[in-house]
C-alpha cells in the first residue's frame, strides 16, 4: 500500500509557512515503512532538530480506481480517520531551498501516524468535519474539512489521474495552521468531532 499526501490544502497553513497558494494540489508520497505500528510511540530521529506535527484528516481507499470522475469519488472510500504527517522541518526547508525532493524530510521511518477509523456514515456532511490536535492537553491545531482548498472528492479524482488508487491506500488531505515542534515526552491526542481518536507518545 501507499500513502498519498496533499500539501498546502489550507490557506492559513500556507501563510504560516510563507508558501504561495498552488494552482493545483501539491502531492507527495510516503512508503508503507513510514507508518508507525499500532500502539508504538513516535521516536524523534537523530537527523533532525525540528520535527513538526501536522494533524490531517485521512481517507482509506476501499476500491481500485484510476481516472476517477469526481462525481464517483465517494464510491472509493468508506472510512475516515486522523493522521499525523511528521515532518523534519529543518531538513524540508533546506531541500525546498535547493529545489530537491522532500522525501527524506517527509517519508522517513515513523513519519506517518494513522489513527483508528470511523465509518463515513457517522458524519452528516463530509465537507464539514471538525478535528483538532492537543499537545500536552492544549489545543494546538483546529481544522474543519470545509476549509480545505480541494475537498475530499476533488482530491481523489485529481490523485487518480496520476496514481492508481488501490484498496488500503491512505490519503492525507493536508494540515491546517498551528504546526509545531515535538519534544521528548510530549503527548499528542487527536479528536474527530470530539471523539478521541488517538493518544501518541513522543520519545
Ligand atoms: Mg502535511
PDB file of C-alpha atoms and ligand atoms in Angstrom:
ATOM      1  CA  UNK A   1       0.000   0.000   0.000  1.00  0.00           C
ATOM      2  CA  UNK A   2       0.990   3.616  -0.334  1.00  0.00           C
ATOM      3  CA  UNK A   3       0.238   6.872   1.408  1.00  0.00           C
ATOM      4  CA  UNK A   4      -0.528   9.858  -0.804  1.00  0.00           C
ATOM      5  CA  UNK A   5      -0.208  13.202   0.951  1.00  0.00           C
ATOM      6  CA  UNK A   6      -1.579  16.558  -0.056  1.00  0.00           C
ATOM      7  CA  UNK A   7       0.444  19.658   0.795  1.00  0.00           C
ATOM      8  CA  UNK A   8      -0.822  23.246   1.073  1.00  0.00           C
ATOM      9  CA  UNK A   9      -4.518  22.449   1.259  1.00  0.00           C
ATOM     10  CA  UNK A  10      -5.436  25.044   3.926  1.00  0.00           C
ATOM     11  CA  UNK A  11      -4.938  28.767   3.292  1.00  0.00           C
ATOM     12  CA  UNK A  12      -3.969  29.536   6.915  1.00  0.00           C
ATOM     13  CA  UNK A  13      -1.201  26.901   6.888  1.00  0.00           C
ATOM     14  CA  UNK A  14       0.132  28.161   3.531  1.00  0.00           C
ATOM     15  CA  UNK A  15       0.632  31.609   5.038  1.00  0.00           C
ATOM     16  CA  UNK A  16       2.213  30.363   8.282  1.00  0.00           C
ATOM     17  CA  UNK A  17       4.996  28.682   6.251  1.00  0.00           C
ATOM     18  CA  UNK A  18       5.229  31.643   3.816  1.00  0.00           C
ATOM     19  CA  UNK A  19       4.333  29.391   0.892  1.00  0.00           C
ATOM     20  CA  UNK A  20       2.352  30.512  -2.137  1.00  0.00           C
ATOM     21  CA  UNK A  21      -1.106  29.163  -2.901  1.00  0.00           C
ATOM     22  CA  UNK A  22      -0.742  26.435  -5.525  1.00  0.00           C
ATOM     23  CA  UNK A  23      -2.921  26.352  -8.650  1.00  0.00           C
ATOM     24  CA  UNK A  24      -3.382  22.598  -8.266  1.00  0.00           C
ATOM     25  CA  UNK A  25      -2.909  20.213  -5.309  1.00  0.00           C
ATOM     26  CA  UNK A  26       0.674  19.535  -4.180  1.00  0.00           C
ATOM     27  CA  UNK A  27       1.217  15.764  -3.835  1.00  0.00           C
ATOM     28  CA  UNK A  28       3.928  13.624  -2.306  1.00  0.00           C
ATOM     29  CA  UNK A  29       4.132  10.002  -1.158  1.00  0.00           C
ATOM     30  CA  UNK A  30       5.159   8.117   1.952  1.00  0.00           C
ATOM     31  CA  UNK A  31       6.101   4.419   1.728  1.00  0.00           C
ATOM     32  CA  UNK A  32       4.468   1.795   3.969  1.00  0.00           C
ATOM     33  CA  UNK A  33       7.700   1.676   6.009  1.00  0.00           C
ATOM     34  CA  UNK A  34       6.880   5.203   7.264  1.00  0.00           C
ATOM     35  CA  UNK A  35       3.797   4.019   9.162  1.00  0.00           C
ATOM     36  CA  UNK A  36       4.040   3.792  12.953  1.00  0.00           C
ATOM     37  CA  UNK A  37       2.992   0.343  14.085  1.00  0.00           C
ATOM     38  CA  UNK A  38      -0.048   0.016  16.329  1.00  0.00           C
ATOM     39  CA  UNK A  39       0.452   1.159  19.935  1.00  0.00           C
ATOM     40  CA  UNK A  40       4.022   2.255  19.277  1.00  0.00           C
ATOM     41  CA  UNK A  41       5.350   5.750  20.125  1.00  0.00           C
ATOM     42  CA  UNK A  42       6.987   8.228  17.743  1.00  0.00           C
ATOM     43  CA  UNK A  43      10.767   8.267  18.121  1.00  0.00           C
ATOM     44  CA  UNK A  44      12.489  11.571  17.317  1.00  0.00           C
ATOM     45  CA  UNK A  45      15.162  10.723  14.733  1.00  0.00           C
ATOM     46  CA  UNK A  46      18.780  11.838  15.181  1.00  0.00           C
ATOM     47  CA  UNK A  47      18.947  13.646  11.833  1.00  0.00           C
ATOM     48  CA  UNK A  48      16.588  16.499  12.745  1.00  0.00           C
ATOM     49  CA  UNK A  49      16.330  19.170  15.429  1.00  0.00           C
ATOM     50  CA  UNK A  50      12.906  20.320  14.343  1.00  0.00           C
ATOM     51  CA  UNK A  51      10.345  17.550  13.932  1.00  0.00           C
ATOM     52  CA  UNK A  52       6.882  19.060  13.425  1.00  0.00           C
ATOM     53  CA  UNK A  53       3.439  17.519  13.931  1.00  0.00           C
ATOM     54  CA  UNK A  54       0.795  18.088  11.239  1.00  0.00           C
ATOM     55  CA  UNK A  55      -2.678  16.766  12.047  1.00  0.00           C
ATOM     56  CA  UNK A  56      -4.666  15.765   8.964  1.00  0.00           C
ATOM     57  CA  UNK A  57      -7.960  14.169   8.028  1.00  0.00           C
ATOM     58  CA  UNK A  58      -7.195  10.874   6.321  1.00  0.00           C
ATOM     59  CA  UNK A  59      -9.184   8.688   3.951  1.00  0.00           C
ATOM     60  CA  UNK A  60      -8.839   4.946   3.391  1.00  0.00           C
ATOM     61  CA  UNK A  61      -9.349   3.797  -0.205  1.00  0.00           C
ATOM     62  CA  UNK A  62     -11.785   0.867  -0.451  1.00  0.00           C
ATOM     63  CA  UNK A  63     -11.867   0.224  -4.181  1.00  0.00           C
ATOM     64  CA  UNK A  64      -9.381   0.023  -7.046  1.00  0.00           C
ATOM     65  CA  UNK A  65      -9.553   3.037  -9.312  1.00  0.00           C
ATOM     66  CA  UNK A  66      -7.830   5.173 -11.909  1.00  0.00           C
ATOM     67  CA  UNK A  67      -9.092   8.323 -13.651  1.00  0.00           C
ATOM     68  CA  UNK A  68     -11.967   8.545 -11.188  1.00  0.00           C
ATOM     69  CA  UNK A  69     -14.522  11.190 -12.075  1.00  0.00           C
ATOM     70  CA  UNK A  70     -15.309  13.477  -9.165  1.00  0.00           C
ATOM     71  CA  UNK A  71     -18.984  12.503  -9.140  1.00  0.00           C
ATOM     72  CA  UNK A  72     -17.901   8.888  -8.445  1.00  0.00           C
ATOM     73  CA  UNK A  73     -15.171   9.645  -5.867  1.00  0.00           C
ATOM     74  CA  UNK A  74     -17.489   8.874  -2.940  1.00  0.00           C
ATOM     75  CA  UNK A  75     -17.656   5.224  -4.055  1.00  0.00           C
ATOM     76  CA  UNK A  76     -13.940   4.788  -3.424  1.00  0.00           C
ATOM     77  CA  UNK A  77     -13.786   5.286   0.349  1.00  0.00           C
ATOM     78  CA  UNK A  78     -15.748   4.166   3.407  1.00  0.00           C
ATOM     79  CA  UNK A  79     -13.580   5.142   6.368  1.00  0.00           C
ATOM     80  CA  UNK A  80     -12.154   8.375   7.705  1.00  0.00           C
ATOM     81  CA  UNK A  81      -9.525   8.872  10.379  1.00  0.00           C
ATOM     82  CA  UNK A  82      -6.831  11.203  11.612  1.00  0.00           C
ATOM     83  CA  UNK A  83      -3.175  11.076  10.789  1.00  0.00           C
ATOM     84  CA  UNK A  84      -0.013  12.922  11.679  1.00  0.00           C
ATOM     85  CA  UNK A  85       2.318  13.842   8.865  1.00  0.00           C
ATOM     86  CA  UNK A  86       5.536  14.133  10.878  1.00  0.00           C
ATOM     87  CA  UNK A  87       7.949  16.453   9.104  1.00  0.00           C
ATOM     88  CA  UNK A  88      11.635  17.159   9.641  1.00  0.00           C
ATOM     89  CA  UNK A  89      11.061  20.881   9.045  1.00  0.00           C
ATOM     90  CA  UNK A  90      14.718  21.912   9.161  1.00  0.00           C
ATOM     91  CA  UNK A  91      15.579  19.346   6.506  1.00  0.00           C
ATOM     92  CA  UNK A  92      12.497  20.138   4.409  1.00  0.00           C
ATOM     93  CA  UNK A  93      13.275  23.882   4.386  1.00  0.00           C
ATOM     94  CA  UNK A  94      16.789  23.091   3.189  1.00  0.00           C
ATOM     95  CA  UNK A  95      15.575  20.689   0.466  1.00  0.00           C
ATOM     96  CA  UNK A  96      12.958  23.208  -0.711  1.00  0.00           C
ATOM     97  CA  UNK A  97      15.619  25.928  -0.997  1.00  0.00           C
ATOM     98  CA  UNK A  98      17.732  23.631  -3.148  1.00  0.00           C
ATOM     99  CA  UNK A  99      14.730  22.614  -5.255  1.00  0.00           C
ATOM    100  CA  UNK A 100      15.197  18.980  -4.250  1.00  0.00           C
ATOM    101  CA  UNK A 101      12.506  16.344  -3.461  1.00  0.00           C
ATOM    102  CA  UNK A 102      11.119  16.371   0.108  1.00  0.00           C
ATOM    103  CA  UNK A 103      11.129  12.616   0.737  1.00  0.00           C
ATOM    104  CA  UNK A 104      13.931  12.484   3.302  1.00  0.00           C
ATOM    105  CA  UNK A 105      12.093  15.043   5.450  1.00  0.00           C
ATOM    106  CA  UNK A 106       8.585  13.641   4.961  1.00  0.00           C
ATOM    107  CA  UNK A 107       8.790   9.904   4.314  1.00  0.00           C
ATOM    108  CA  UNK A 108      11.306   8.661   6.866  1.00  0.00           C
ATOM    109  CA  UNK A 109      10.537   5.690   9.137  1.00  0.00           C
ATOM    110  CA  UNK A 110       7.869   6.682  11.665  1.00  0.00           C
ATOM    111  CA  UNK A 111       6.812   9.824   9.776  1.00  0.00           C
ATOM    112  CA  UNK A 112       3.289   8.542   9.252  1.00  0.00           C
ATOM    113  CA  UNK A 113       0.891   8.056  12.158  1.00  0.00           C
ATOM    114  CA  UNK A 114      -2.552   6.593  11.401  1.00  0.00           C
ATOM    115  CA  UNK A 115      -5.424   6.565  13.936  1.00  0.00           C
ATOM    116  CA  UNK A 116      -8.401   4.222  14.260  1.00  0.00           C
ATOM    117  CA  UNK A 117     -11.025   4.560  11.529  1.00  0.00           C
ATOM    118  CA  UNK A 118     -14.647   5.778  11.657  1.00  0.00           C
ATOM    119  CA  UNK A 119     -17.219   4.866   9.010  1.00  0.00           C
ATOM    120  CA  UNK A 120     -18.197   7.881   6.915  1.00  0.00           C
ATOM    121  CA  UNK A 121     -21.897   7.281   7.651  1.00  0.00           C
ATOM    122  CA  UNK A 122     -21.194   8.752  11.112  1.00  0.00           C
ATOM    123  CA  UNK A 123     -20.796  12.219   9.594  1.00  0.00           C
ATOM    124  CA  UNK A 124     -23.685  14.385   8.446  1.00  0.00           C
ATOM    125  CA  UNK A 125     -21.551  16.300   5.965  1.00  0.00           C
ATOM    126  CA  UNK A 126     -18.080  15.119   4.927  1.00  0.00           C
ATOM    127  CA  UNK A 127     -17.221  18.661   3.894  1.00  0.00           C
ATOM    128  CA  UNK A 128     -17.857  19.910   7.438  1.00  0.00           C
ATOM    129  CA  UNK A 129     -15.836  17.634   9.691  1.00  0.00           C
ATOM    130  CA  UNK A 130     -14.232  19.224  12.727  1.00  0.00           C
ATOM    131  CA  UNK A 131     -10.936  17.926  14.065  1.00  0.00           C
ATOM    132  CA  UNK A 132      -8.214  19.053  16.396  1.00  0.00           C
ATOM    133  CA  UNK A 133      -4.898  18.146  17.946  1.00  0.00           C
ATOM    134  CA  UNK A 134      -3.872  18.537  21.571  1.00  0.00           C
ATOM    135  CA  UNK A 135      -0.235  18.760  22.606  1.00  0.00           C
ATOM    136  CA  UNK A 136       0.194  18.054  26.317  1.00  0.00           C
ATOM    137  CA  UNK A 137      -3.501  18.821  26.827  1.00  0.00           C
ATOM    138  CA  UNK A 138      -3.524  22.178  24.968  1.00  0.00           C
ATOM    139  CA  UNK A 139      -5.244  22.518  21.616  1.00  0.00           C
ATOM    140  CA  UNK A 140      -2.584  23.432  19.053  1.00  0.00           C
ATOM    141  CA  UNK A 141      -4.372  22.748  15.768  1.00  0.00           C
ATOM    142  CA  UNK A 142      -8.012  23.169  14.848  1.00  0.00           C
ATOM    143  CA  UNK A 143      -9.333  22.182  11.453  1.00  0.00           C
ATOM    144  CA  UNK A 144     -12.511  21.676   9.515  1.00  0.00           C
ATOM    145  CA  UNK A 145     -12.791  19.959   6.159  1.00  0.00           C
ATOM    146  CA  UNK A 146     -14.827  22.930   4.865  1.00  0.00           C
ATOM    147  CA  UNK A 147     -11.573  24.948   4.933  1.00  0.00           C
ATOM    148  CA  UNK A 148      -9.814  22.594   2.530  1.00  0.00           C
ATOM    149  CA  UNK A 149      -8.875  24.281  -0.764  1.00  0.00           C
ATOM    150  CA  UNK A 150      -9.555  20.962  -2.511  1.00  0.00           C
ATOM    151  CA  UNK A 151     -12.255  18.790  -0.936  1.00  0.00           C
ATOM    152  CA  UNK A 152     -12.035  15.015  -0.456  1.00  0.00           C
ATOM    153  CA  UNK A 153     -13.855  14.102  -3.688  1.00  0.00           C
ATOM    154  CA  UNK A 154     -11.798  16.559  -5.756  1.00  0.00           C
ATOM    155  CA  UNK A 155      -8.577  15.153  -4.293  1.00  0.00           C
ATOM    156  CA  UNK A 156      -9.498  11.532  -5.074  1.00  0.00           C
ATOM    157  CA  UNK A 157     -10.271  12.429  -8.667  1.00  0.00           C
ATOM    158  CA  UNK A 158      -7.111  14.509  -9.060  1.00  0.00           C
ATOM    159  CA  UNK A 159      -4.792  11.952  -7.406  1.00  0.00           C
ATOM    160  CA  UNK A 160      -6.182   9.093  -9.523  1.00  0.00           C
ATOM    161  CA  UNK A 161      -5.104  10.931 -12.675  1.00  0.00           C
ATOM    162  CA  UNK A 162      -1.501  10.175 -11.724  1.00  0.00           C
ATOM    163  CA  UNK A 163      -1.593   7.238  -9.297  1.00  0.00           C
ATOM    164  CA  UNK A 164      -3.819   4.167  -9.468  1.00  0.00           C
ATOM    165  CA  UNK A 165      -5.605   4.009  -6.141  1.00  0.00           C
ATOM    166  CA  UNK A 166      -5.576   0.565  -4.563  1.00  0.00           C
ATOM    167  CA  UNK A 167      -7.583  -0.903  -1.692  1.00  0.00           C
ATOM    168  CA  UNK A 168      -5.906   0.085   1.582  1.00  0.00           C
ATOM    169  CA  UNK A 169      -4.104   3.141   0.222  1.00  0.00           C
ATOM    170  CA  UNK A 170      -4.386   6.159   2.515  1.00  0.00           C
ATOM    171  CA  UNK A 171      -4.798   9.800   1.549  1.00  0.00           C
ATOM    172  CA  UNK A 172      -3.556  12.554   3.890  1.00  0.00           C
ATOM    173  CA  UNK A 173      -5.626  15.609   2.995  1.00  0.00           C
ATOM    174  CA  UNK A 174      -3.387  18.390   4.335  1.00  0.00           C
ATOM    175  CA  UNK A 175      -2.922  20.242   7.595  1.00  0.00           C
ATOM    176  CA  UNK A 176      -4.472  23.442   8.961  1.00  0.00           C
ATOM    177  CA  UNK A 177      -2.339  26.084  10.708  1.00  0.00           C
ATOM    178  CA  UNK A 178      -0.722  25.591  14.093  1.00  0.00           C
ATOM    179  CA  UNK A 179       2.009  23.128  13.155  1.00  0.00           C
ATOM    180  CA  UNK A 180       4.870  22.992  15.618  1.00  0.00           C
ATOM    181  CA  UNK A 181       7.758  21.144  17.104  1.00  0.00           C
ATOM    182  CA  UNK A 182       7.559  17.969  19.188  1.00  0.00           C
ATOM    183  CA  UNK A 183       9.874  17.216  22.086  1.00  0.00           C
ATOM    184  CA  UNK A 184      10.679  14.103  24.050  1.00  0.00           C
ATOM    185  CA  UNK A 185       7.856  13.026  26.421  1.00  0.00           C
ATOM    186  CA  UNK A 186       5.183  15.090  24.667  1.00  0.00           C
ATOM    187  CA  UNK A 187       1.725  13.553  24.331  1.00  0.00           C
ATOM    188  CA  UNK A 188      -0.326  14.151  21.199  1.00  0.00           C
ATOM    189  CA  UNK A 189      -4.077  13.497  21.201  1.00  0.00           C
ATOM    190  CA  UNK A 190      -6.351  13.725  18.186  1.00  0.00           C
ATOM    191  CA  UNK A 191     -10.086  14.431  18.159  1.00  0.00           C
ATOM    192  CA  UNK A 192     -12.525  13.940  15.320  1.00  0.00           C
ATOM    193  CA  UNK A 193     -15.806  15.782  16.066  1.00  0.00           C
ATOM    194  CA  UNK A 194     -14.990  15.490  19.799  1.00  0.00           C
ATOM    195  CA  UNK A 195     -14.365  11.748  19.569  1.00  0.00           C
ATOM    196  CA  UNK A 196     -10.902  10.928  20.845  1.00  0.00           C
ATOM    197  CA  UNK A 197      -9.101   9.032  18.099  1.00  0.00           C
ATOM    198  CA  UNK A 198      -5.600   8.543  19.470  1.00  0.00           C
ATOM    199  CA  UNK A 199      -3.016   9.193  22.086  1.00  0.00           C
ATOM    200  CA  UNK A 200       0.558   9.178  20.867  1.00  0.00           C
ATOM    201  CA  UNK A 201       3.695   9.446  22.941  1.00  0.00           C
ATOM    202  CA  UNK A 202       6.846  11.170  21.655  1.00  0.00           C
ATOM    203  CA  UNK A 203      10.128   9.503  22.639  1.00  0.00           C
TER     204      UNK A 203
HETATM  205 MG1  LIG B   1       1.092  17.562   5.678  1.00  0.00          MG
END
